[in-house]
Structure formats: structure tokens, C-alpha cells
PDB file of C-alpha atoms and ligand atoms in Angstrom:
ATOM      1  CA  UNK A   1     124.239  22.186 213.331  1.00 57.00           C
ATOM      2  CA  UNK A   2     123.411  21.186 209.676  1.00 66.00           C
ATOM      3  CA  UNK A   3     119.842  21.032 208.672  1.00 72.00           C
ATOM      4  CA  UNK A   4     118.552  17.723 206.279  1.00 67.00           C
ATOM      5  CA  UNK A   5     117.920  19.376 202.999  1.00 63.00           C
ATOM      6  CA  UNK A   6     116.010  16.162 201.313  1.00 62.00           C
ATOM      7  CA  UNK A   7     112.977  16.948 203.425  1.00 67.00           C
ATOM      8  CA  UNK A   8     112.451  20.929 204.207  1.00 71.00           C
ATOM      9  CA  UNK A   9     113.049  20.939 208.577  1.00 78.00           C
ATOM     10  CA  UNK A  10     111.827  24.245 209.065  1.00 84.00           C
ATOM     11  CA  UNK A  11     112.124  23.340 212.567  1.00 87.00           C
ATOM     12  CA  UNK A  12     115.752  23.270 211.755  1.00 87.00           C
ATOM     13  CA  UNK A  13     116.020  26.128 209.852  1.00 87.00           C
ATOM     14  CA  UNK A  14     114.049  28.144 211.921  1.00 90.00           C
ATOM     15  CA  UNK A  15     116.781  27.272 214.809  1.00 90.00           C
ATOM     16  CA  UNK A  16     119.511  27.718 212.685  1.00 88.00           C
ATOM     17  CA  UNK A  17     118.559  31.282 211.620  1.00 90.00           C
ATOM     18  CA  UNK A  18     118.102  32.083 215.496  1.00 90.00           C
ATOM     19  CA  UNK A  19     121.323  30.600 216.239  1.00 88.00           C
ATOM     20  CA  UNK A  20     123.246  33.040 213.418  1.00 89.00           C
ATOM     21  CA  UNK A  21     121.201  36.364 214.569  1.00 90.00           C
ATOM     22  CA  UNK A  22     122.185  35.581 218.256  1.00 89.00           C
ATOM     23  CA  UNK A  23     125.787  35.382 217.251  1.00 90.00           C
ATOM     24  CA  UNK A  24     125.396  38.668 216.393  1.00 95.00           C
ATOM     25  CA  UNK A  25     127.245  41.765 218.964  1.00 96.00           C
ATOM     26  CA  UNK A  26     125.055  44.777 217.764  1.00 96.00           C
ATOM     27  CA  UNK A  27     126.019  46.985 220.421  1.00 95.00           C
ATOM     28  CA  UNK A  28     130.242  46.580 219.801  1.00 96.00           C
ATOM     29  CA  UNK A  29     131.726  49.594 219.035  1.00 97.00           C
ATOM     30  CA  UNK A  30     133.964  48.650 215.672  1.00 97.00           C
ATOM     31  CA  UNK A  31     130.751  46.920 214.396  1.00 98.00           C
ATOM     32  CA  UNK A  32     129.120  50.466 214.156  1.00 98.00           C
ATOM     33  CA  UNK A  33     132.077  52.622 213.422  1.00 98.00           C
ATOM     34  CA  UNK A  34     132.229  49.947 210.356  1.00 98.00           C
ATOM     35  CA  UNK A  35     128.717  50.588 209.476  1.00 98.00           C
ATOM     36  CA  UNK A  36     129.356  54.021 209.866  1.00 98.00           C
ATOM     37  CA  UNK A  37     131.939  54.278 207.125  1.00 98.00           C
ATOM     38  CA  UNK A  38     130.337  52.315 205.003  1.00 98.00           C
ATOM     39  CA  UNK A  39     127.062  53.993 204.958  1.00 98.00           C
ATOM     40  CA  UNK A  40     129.060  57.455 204.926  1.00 98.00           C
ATOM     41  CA  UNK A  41     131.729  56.909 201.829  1.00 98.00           C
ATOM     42  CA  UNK A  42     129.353  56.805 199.028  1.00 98.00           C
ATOM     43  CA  UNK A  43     127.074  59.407 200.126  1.00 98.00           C
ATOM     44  CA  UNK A  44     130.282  61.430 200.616  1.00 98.00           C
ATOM     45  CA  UNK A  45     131.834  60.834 197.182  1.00 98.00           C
ATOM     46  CA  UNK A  46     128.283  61.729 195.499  1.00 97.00           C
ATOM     47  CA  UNK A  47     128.180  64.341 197.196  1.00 98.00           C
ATOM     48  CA  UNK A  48     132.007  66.096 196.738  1.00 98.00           C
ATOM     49  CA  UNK A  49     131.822  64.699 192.689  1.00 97.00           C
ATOM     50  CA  UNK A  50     128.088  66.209 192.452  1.00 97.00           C
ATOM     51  CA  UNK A  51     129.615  69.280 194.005  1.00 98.00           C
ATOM     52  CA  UNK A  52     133.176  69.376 191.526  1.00 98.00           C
ATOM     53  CA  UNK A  53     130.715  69.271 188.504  1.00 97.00           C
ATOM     54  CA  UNK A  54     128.947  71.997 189.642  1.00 97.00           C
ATOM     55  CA  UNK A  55     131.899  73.962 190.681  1.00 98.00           C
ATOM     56  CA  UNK A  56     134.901  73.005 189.691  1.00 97.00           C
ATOM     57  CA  UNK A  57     136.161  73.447 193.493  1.00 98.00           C
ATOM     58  CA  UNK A  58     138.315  70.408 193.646  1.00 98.00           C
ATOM     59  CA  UNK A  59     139.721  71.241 190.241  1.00 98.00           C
ATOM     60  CA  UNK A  60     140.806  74.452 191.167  1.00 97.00           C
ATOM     61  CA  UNK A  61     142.331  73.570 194.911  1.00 97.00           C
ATOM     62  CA  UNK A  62     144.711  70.964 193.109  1.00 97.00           C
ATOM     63  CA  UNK A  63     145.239  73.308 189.466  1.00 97.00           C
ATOM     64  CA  UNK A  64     143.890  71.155 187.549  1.00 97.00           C
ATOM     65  CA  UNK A  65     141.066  68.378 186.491  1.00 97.00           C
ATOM     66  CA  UNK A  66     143.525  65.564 186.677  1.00 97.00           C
ATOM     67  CA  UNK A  67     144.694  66.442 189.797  1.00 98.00           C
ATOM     68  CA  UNK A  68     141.514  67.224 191.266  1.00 98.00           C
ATOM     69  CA  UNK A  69     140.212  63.412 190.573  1.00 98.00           C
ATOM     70  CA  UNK A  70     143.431  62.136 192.091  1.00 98.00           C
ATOM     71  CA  UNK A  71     142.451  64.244 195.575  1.00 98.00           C
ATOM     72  CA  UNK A  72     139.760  62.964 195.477  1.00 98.00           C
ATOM     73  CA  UNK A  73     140.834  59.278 194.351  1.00 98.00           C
ATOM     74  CA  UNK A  74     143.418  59.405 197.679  1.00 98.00           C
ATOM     75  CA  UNK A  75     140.731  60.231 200.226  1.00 98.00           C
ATOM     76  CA  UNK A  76     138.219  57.690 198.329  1.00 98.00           C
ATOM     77  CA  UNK A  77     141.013  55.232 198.804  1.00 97.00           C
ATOM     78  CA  UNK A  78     141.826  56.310 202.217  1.00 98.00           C
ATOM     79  CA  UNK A  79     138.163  56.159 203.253  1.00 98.00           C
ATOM     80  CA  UNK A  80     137.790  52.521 201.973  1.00 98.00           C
ATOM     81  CA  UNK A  81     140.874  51.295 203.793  1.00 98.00           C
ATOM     82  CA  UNK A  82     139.444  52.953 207.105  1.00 98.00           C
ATOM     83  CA  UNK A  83     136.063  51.370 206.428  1.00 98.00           C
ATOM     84  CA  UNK A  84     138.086  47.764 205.416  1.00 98.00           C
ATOM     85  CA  UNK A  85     140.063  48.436 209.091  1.00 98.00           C
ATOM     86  CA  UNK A  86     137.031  48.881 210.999  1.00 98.00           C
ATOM     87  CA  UNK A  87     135.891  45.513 209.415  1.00 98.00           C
ATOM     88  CA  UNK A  88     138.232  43.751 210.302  1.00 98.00           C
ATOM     89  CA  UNK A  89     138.623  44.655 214.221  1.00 97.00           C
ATOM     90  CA  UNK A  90     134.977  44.475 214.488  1.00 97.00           C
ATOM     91  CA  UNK A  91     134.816  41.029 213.099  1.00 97.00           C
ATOM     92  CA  UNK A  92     137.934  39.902 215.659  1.00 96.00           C
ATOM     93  CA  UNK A  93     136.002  40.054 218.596  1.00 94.00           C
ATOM     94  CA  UNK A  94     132.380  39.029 216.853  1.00 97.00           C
ATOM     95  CA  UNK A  95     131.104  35.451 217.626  1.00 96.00           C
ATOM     96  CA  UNK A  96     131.559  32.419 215.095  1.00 96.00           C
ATOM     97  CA  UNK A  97     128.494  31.056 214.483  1.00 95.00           C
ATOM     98  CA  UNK A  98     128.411  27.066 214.592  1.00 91.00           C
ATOM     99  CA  UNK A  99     125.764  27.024 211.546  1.00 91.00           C
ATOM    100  CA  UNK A 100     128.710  28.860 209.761  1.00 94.00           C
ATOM    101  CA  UNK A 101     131.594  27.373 211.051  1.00 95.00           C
ATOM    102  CA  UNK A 102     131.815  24.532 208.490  1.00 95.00           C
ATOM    103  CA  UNK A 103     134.463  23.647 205.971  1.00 97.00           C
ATOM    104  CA  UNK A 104     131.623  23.965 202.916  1.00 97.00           C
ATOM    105  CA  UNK A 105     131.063  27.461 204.209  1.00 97.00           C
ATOM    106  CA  UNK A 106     134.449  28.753 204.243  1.00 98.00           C
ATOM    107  CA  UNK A 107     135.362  27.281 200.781  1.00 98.00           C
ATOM    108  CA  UNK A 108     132.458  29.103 199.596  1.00 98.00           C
ATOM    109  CA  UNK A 109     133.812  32.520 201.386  1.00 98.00           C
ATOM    110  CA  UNK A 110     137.473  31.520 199.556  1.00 98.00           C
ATOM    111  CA  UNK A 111     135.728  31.537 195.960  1.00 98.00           C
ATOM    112  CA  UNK A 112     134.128  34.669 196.986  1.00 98.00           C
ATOM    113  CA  UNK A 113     137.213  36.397 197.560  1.00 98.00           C
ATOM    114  CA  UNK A 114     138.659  35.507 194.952  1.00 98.00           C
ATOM    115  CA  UNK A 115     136.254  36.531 192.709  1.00 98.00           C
ATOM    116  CA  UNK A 116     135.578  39.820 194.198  1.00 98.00           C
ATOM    117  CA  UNK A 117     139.658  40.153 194.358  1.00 98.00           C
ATOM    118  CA  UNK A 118     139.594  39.586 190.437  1.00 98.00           C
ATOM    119  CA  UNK A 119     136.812  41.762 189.485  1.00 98.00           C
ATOM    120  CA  UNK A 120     137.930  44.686 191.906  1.00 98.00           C
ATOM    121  CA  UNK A 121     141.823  44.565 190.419  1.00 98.00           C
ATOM    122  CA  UNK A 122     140.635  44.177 186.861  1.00 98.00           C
ATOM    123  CA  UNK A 123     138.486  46.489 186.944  1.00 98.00           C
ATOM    124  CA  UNK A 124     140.691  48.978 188.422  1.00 97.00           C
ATOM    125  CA  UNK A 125     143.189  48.129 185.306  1.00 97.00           C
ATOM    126  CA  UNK A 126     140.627  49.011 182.875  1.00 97.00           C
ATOM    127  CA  UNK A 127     139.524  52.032 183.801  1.00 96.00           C
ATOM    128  CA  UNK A 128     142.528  53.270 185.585  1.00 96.00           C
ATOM    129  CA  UNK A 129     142.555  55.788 188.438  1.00 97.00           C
ATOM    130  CA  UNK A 130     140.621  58.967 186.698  1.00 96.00           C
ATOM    131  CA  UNK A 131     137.789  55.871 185.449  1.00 96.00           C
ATOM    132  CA  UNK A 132     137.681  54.745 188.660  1.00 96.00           C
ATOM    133  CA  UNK A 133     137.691  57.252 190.988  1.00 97.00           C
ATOM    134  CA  UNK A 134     134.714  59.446 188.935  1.00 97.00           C
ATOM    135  CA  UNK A 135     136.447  61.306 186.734  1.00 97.00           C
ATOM    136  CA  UNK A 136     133.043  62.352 184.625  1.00 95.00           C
ATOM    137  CA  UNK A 137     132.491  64.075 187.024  1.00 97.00           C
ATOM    138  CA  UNK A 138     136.139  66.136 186.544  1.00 97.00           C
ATOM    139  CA  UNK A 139     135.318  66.217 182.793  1.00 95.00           C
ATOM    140  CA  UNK A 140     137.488  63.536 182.045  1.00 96.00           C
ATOM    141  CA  UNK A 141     136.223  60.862 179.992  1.00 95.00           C
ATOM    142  CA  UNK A 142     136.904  57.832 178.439  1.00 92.00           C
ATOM    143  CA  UNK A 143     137.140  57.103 174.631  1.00 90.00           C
ATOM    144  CA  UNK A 144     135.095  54.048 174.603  1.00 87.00           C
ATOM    145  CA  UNK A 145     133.056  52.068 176.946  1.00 86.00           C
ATOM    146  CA  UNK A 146     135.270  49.534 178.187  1.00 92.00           C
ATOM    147  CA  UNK A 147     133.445  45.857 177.075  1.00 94.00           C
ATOM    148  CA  UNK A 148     136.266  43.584 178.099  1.00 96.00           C
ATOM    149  CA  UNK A 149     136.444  41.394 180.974  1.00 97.00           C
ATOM    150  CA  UNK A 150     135.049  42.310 184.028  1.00 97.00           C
ATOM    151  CA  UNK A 151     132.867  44.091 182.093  1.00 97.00           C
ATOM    152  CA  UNK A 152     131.603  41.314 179.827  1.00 96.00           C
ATOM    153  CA  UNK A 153     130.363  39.634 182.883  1.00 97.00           C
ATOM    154  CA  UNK A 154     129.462  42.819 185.290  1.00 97.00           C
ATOM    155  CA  UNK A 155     128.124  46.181 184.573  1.00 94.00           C
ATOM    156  CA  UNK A 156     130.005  47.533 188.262  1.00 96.00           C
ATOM    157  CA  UNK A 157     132.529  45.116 188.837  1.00 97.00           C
ATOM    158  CA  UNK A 158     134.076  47.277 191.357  1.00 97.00           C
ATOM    159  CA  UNK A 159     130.691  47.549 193.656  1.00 97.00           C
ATOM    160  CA  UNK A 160     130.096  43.525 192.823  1.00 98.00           C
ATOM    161  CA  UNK A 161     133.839  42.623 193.504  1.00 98.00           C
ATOM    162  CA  UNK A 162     133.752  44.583 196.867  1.00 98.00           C
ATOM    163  CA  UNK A 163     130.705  43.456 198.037  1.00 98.00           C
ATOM    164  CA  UNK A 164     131.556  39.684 197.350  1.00 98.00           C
ATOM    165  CA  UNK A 165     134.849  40.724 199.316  1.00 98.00           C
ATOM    166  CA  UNK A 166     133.292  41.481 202.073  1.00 98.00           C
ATOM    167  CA  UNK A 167     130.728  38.402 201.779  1.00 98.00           C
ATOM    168  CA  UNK A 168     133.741  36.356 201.312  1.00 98.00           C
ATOM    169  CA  UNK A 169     135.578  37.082 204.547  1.00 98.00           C
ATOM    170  CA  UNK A 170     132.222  36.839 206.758  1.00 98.00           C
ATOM    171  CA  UNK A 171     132.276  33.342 205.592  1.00 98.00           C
ATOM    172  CA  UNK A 172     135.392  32.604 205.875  1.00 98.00           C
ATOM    173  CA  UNK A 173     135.414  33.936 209.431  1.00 97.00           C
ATOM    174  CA  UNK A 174     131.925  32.248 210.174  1.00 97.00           C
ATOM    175  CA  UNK A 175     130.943  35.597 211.426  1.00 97.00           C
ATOM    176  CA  UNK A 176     127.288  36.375 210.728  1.00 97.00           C
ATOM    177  CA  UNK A 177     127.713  40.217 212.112  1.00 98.00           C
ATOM    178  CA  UNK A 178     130.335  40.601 208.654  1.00 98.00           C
ATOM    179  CA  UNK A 179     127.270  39.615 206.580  1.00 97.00           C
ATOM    180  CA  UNK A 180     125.360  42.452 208.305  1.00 98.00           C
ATOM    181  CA  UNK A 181     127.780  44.626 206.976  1.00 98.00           C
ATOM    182  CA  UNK A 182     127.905  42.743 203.600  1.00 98.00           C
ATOM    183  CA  UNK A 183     124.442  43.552 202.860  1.00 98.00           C
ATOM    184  CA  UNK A 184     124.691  47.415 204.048  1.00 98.00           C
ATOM    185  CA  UNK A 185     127.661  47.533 201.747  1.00 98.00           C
ATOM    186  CA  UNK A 186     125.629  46.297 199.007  1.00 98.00           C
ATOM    187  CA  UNK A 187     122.376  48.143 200.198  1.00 98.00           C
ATOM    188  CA  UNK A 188     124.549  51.215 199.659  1.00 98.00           C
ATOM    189  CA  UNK A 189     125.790  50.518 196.524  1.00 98.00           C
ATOM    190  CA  UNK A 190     122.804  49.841 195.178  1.00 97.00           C
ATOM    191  CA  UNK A 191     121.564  53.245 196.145  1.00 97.00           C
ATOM    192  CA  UNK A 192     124.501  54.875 194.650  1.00 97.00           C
ATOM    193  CA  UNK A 193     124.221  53.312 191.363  1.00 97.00           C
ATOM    194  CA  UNK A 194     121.072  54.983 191.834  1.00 96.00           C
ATOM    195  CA  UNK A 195     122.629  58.343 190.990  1.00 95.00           C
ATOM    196  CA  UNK A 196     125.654  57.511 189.501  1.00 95.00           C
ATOM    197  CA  UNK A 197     124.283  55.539 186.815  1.00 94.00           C
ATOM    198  CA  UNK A 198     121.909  57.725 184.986  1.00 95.00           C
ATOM    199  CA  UNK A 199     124.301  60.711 185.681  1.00 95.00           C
ATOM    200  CA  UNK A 200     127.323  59.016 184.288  1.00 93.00           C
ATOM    201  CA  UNK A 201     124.861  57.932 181.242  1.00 93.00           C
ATOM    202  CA  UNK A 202     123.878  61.696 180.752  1.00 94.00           C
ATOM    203  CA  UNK A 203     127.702  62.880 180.754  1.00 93.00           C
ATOM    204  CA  UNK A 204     128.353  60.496 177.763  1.00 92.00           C
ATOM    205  CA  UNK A 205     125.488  61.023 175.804  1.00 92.00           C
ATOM    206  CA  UNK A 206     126.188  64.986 176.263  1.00 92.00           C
ATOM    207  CA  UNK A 207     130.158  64.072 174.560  1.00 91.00           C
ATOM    208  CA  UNK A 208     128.356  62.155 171.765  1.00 90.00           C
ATOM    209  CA  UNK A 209     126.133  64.924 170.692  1.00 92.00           C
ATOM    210  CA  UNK A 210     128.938  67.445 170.295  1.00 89.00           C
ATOM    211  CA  UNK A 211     130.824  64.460 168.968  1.00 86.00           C
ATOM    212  CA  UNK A 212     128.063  64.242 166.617  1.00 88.00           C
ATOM    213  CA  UNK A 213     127.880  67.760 165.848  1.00 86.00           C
ATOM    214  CA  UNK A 214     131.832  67.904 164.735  1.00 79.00           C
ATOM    215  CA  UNK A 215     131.530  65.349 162.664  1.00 72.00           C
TER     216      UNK A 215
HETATM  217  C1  NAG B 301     134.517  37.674 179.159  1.00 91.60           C
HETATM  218  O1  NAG B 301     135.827  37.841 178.664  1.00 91.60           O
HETATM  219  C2  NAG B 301     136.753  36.860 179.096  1.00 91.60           C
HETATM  220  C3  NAG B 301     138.154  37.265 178.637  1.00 91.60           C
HETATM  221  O2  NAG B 301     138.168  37.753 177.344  1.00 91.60           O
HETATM  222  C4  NAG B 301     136.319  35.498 178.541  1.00 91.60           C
HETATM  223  O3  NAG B 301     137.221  34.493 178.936  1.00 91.60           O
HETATM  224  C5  NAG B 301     134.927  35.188 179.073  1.00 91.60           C
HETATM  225  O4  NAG B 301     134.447  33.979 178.523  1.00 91.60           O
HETATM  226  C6  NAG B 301     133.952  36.329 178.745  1.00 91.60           C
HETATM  227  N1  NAG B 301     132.704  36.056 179.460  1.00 91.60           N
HETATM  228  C7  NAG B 301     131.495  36.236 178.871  1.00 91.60           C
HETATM  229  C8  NAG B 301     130.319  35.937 179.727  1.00 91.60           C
HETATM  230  O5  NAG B 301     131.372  36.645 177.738  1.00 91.60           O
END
């Protein structure tokens, strides 16, 4: 099924759209564990880094602020592959979707790998584990705003390269119940750079008065 795009067929469209929700299994079991874990690991790592800065709990279970962030890097990590498994057997048994299930789309979902694939890793090599995993929040900052690439071309390479992972293998799969989970992945994210932004924004400005004040 490929809709005319010289003259708008909403006809075509319209049957098009039908034909990718109906491919959709709402009620499978992976498909809402998945959903599940990826509407639960960003409210949980607010909510434990919110809770080290006030507390200091994690840094004093694991003696020390380095090791603290690396706890809590492991189970971030460990959350994210369980959330990435979960993906993956729901989408197995999902329907393809004929609309999707052309060689344009999945060349489209291979870019989108790839670039989420480059933007997660280099982004992970710039900031390393502690910049990362939210080590602000641990009291350990970095010296400088990182500026180079991914950051020249995203401001949260690692939410953008993950969520054009995600985009990328619904596509590639033809498998319109991935990009339900592709845009709750980036609905969350979006709502955690709600909080994360503005508090990570506040740390820094806090080190550059007292930087301020030294000099
Ligand atoms: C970002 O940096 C990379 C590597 O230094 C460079 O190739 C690229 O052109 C830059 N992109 C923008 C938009 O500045």
C-alpha cells in the first residue's frame, strides 16, 4: 500500500493510518511490561538522584560520591537493558504493517540507528560515566561544558540518540506497536528534561558563584 503523493489521497492516507493502528497488539504482555519500564526508569532515576542530593544516602551506602554515582550508573544501565529486552520480545511477536514494510522505510530505520548509535556512544565518551549517569547530583561536576560533537549538534544527545534508536528499529522491523513505544520514550524524556534541565543549570551556576567568589 503506497499512497500517490503528487495529488494529496486522503482517502489513501486515511486507510493507510487505519491499516498501521490495526497492526497494533495493545493487549500483549511484553508490549506493556516495555512501556512499563520505560515510563518507570526516568521517574526512578529523578527520583533516587533528587533523593542523593538531598541526602547523601547513596553516597554513604557505597563510601563515597564516586562510588555512589557508579551504583547508581549500574542499575541505570541495568534498567535500560531490561527496558531494551522487553522491546525487543514485544516487537517479535507484533504485526508488520504492509504500509511499513517497504525497502524506503527500513533504509530510513538503518540511518536512524545509526545516528542514534553515534550520538548515544559519543556522548557517553564525552561525559564519561559520572557525566552520564547524573553525577551533579553526587556533587561531581565537570570543568567545562562539553561543546564538541554530539554536542555541537544536540543539547541531549543521549535522550535524542536513544529515542532515534528505538525509532530506528520500529522501522526497520515495520512494526508500528515499536513506534508506540518510540514516542512514550520520547514523551518521557521530554518530561525529564523537564526537571533535569533547570536543576542541572542551577548546580552549575551555584559552582560559578563560589568560583567567582575565589577568584
Ligand atoms: C560538530 O562537530 C563536528 C566534529 O568536530 C563537525 O564535523 C561538525 O561539522 C559540527 N557540526 C556543527 C553543526 O557545527
Amino acid at each position: 500500500m503506497i499512497c500517490k503523493w503528487d495529488s494529496v489521497d486522503f482517502e489513501c492516507l486515511k486507510r493507510s493510518l487505519l491499516n498501521v493502528l490495526e497492526s497494533i497488539d495493545f493487549n500483549q504482555k511484553w508490549f506493556k511490561i516495555a512501556l512499563g519500564f520505560v515510563g518507570f526508569n526516568p521517574v526512578f532515576w529523578n527520583v533516587v538522584a533528587r533523593l542523593e542530593y538531598g541526602t547523601r544516602f547513596l553516597t554513604r551506602l557505597a563510601g563515597g560520591a564516586r562510588q555512589g554515582c557508579y551504583l547508581l550508573a549500574l542499575t541505570i544501565f541495568s534498567l535500560g537493558v531490561a527496558r531494551d529486552l522487553c522491546f525487543e520480545w514485544s516487537l517479535r511477536s507484533q504485526p508488520v504493517s504492509a504500509v511499513l514494510n517497504q525497502e524506503l522505510v527500513k533504509n530510513v530505520g538503518r540511518v536512524c540507528i545509526g545516528v542514534g548509535q553515534l550520538l548515544v556512544v559519543t556522548s557517553m565518551y564525552q561525559l564519561g560515566i559520572t557525566g552520564t549517569y547524573l553525577g551533579d547530583y553526587f556533587g561531581i561536576l565537570m570543568d567545562n561544558i562539553v561543546t564538541a560533537f554530539p554536542f555541537n549538534v544536540s543539547n541531549n544527545p543521549m535522550y535524542h540518540g536513544s529515542t532515534l534508536s528505538f525509532l530506528g528499529y520500529s522501522l526497520l522491523q515495520g512494526k508500528p506497536a515499536g513506534l508506540v513505544i518510540t514516542l512514550f520514550v520520547h514523551t518521557m524524556y521530554s518530561l525529564a528534561l523537564k526537571f533535569e534541565e533547570p536543576f542541572t543549570a542551577k548546580i552549575y551556576a551555584q559552582r560559578d558563584a563560589q568560583r567567582a567568589k575565589k577568584d
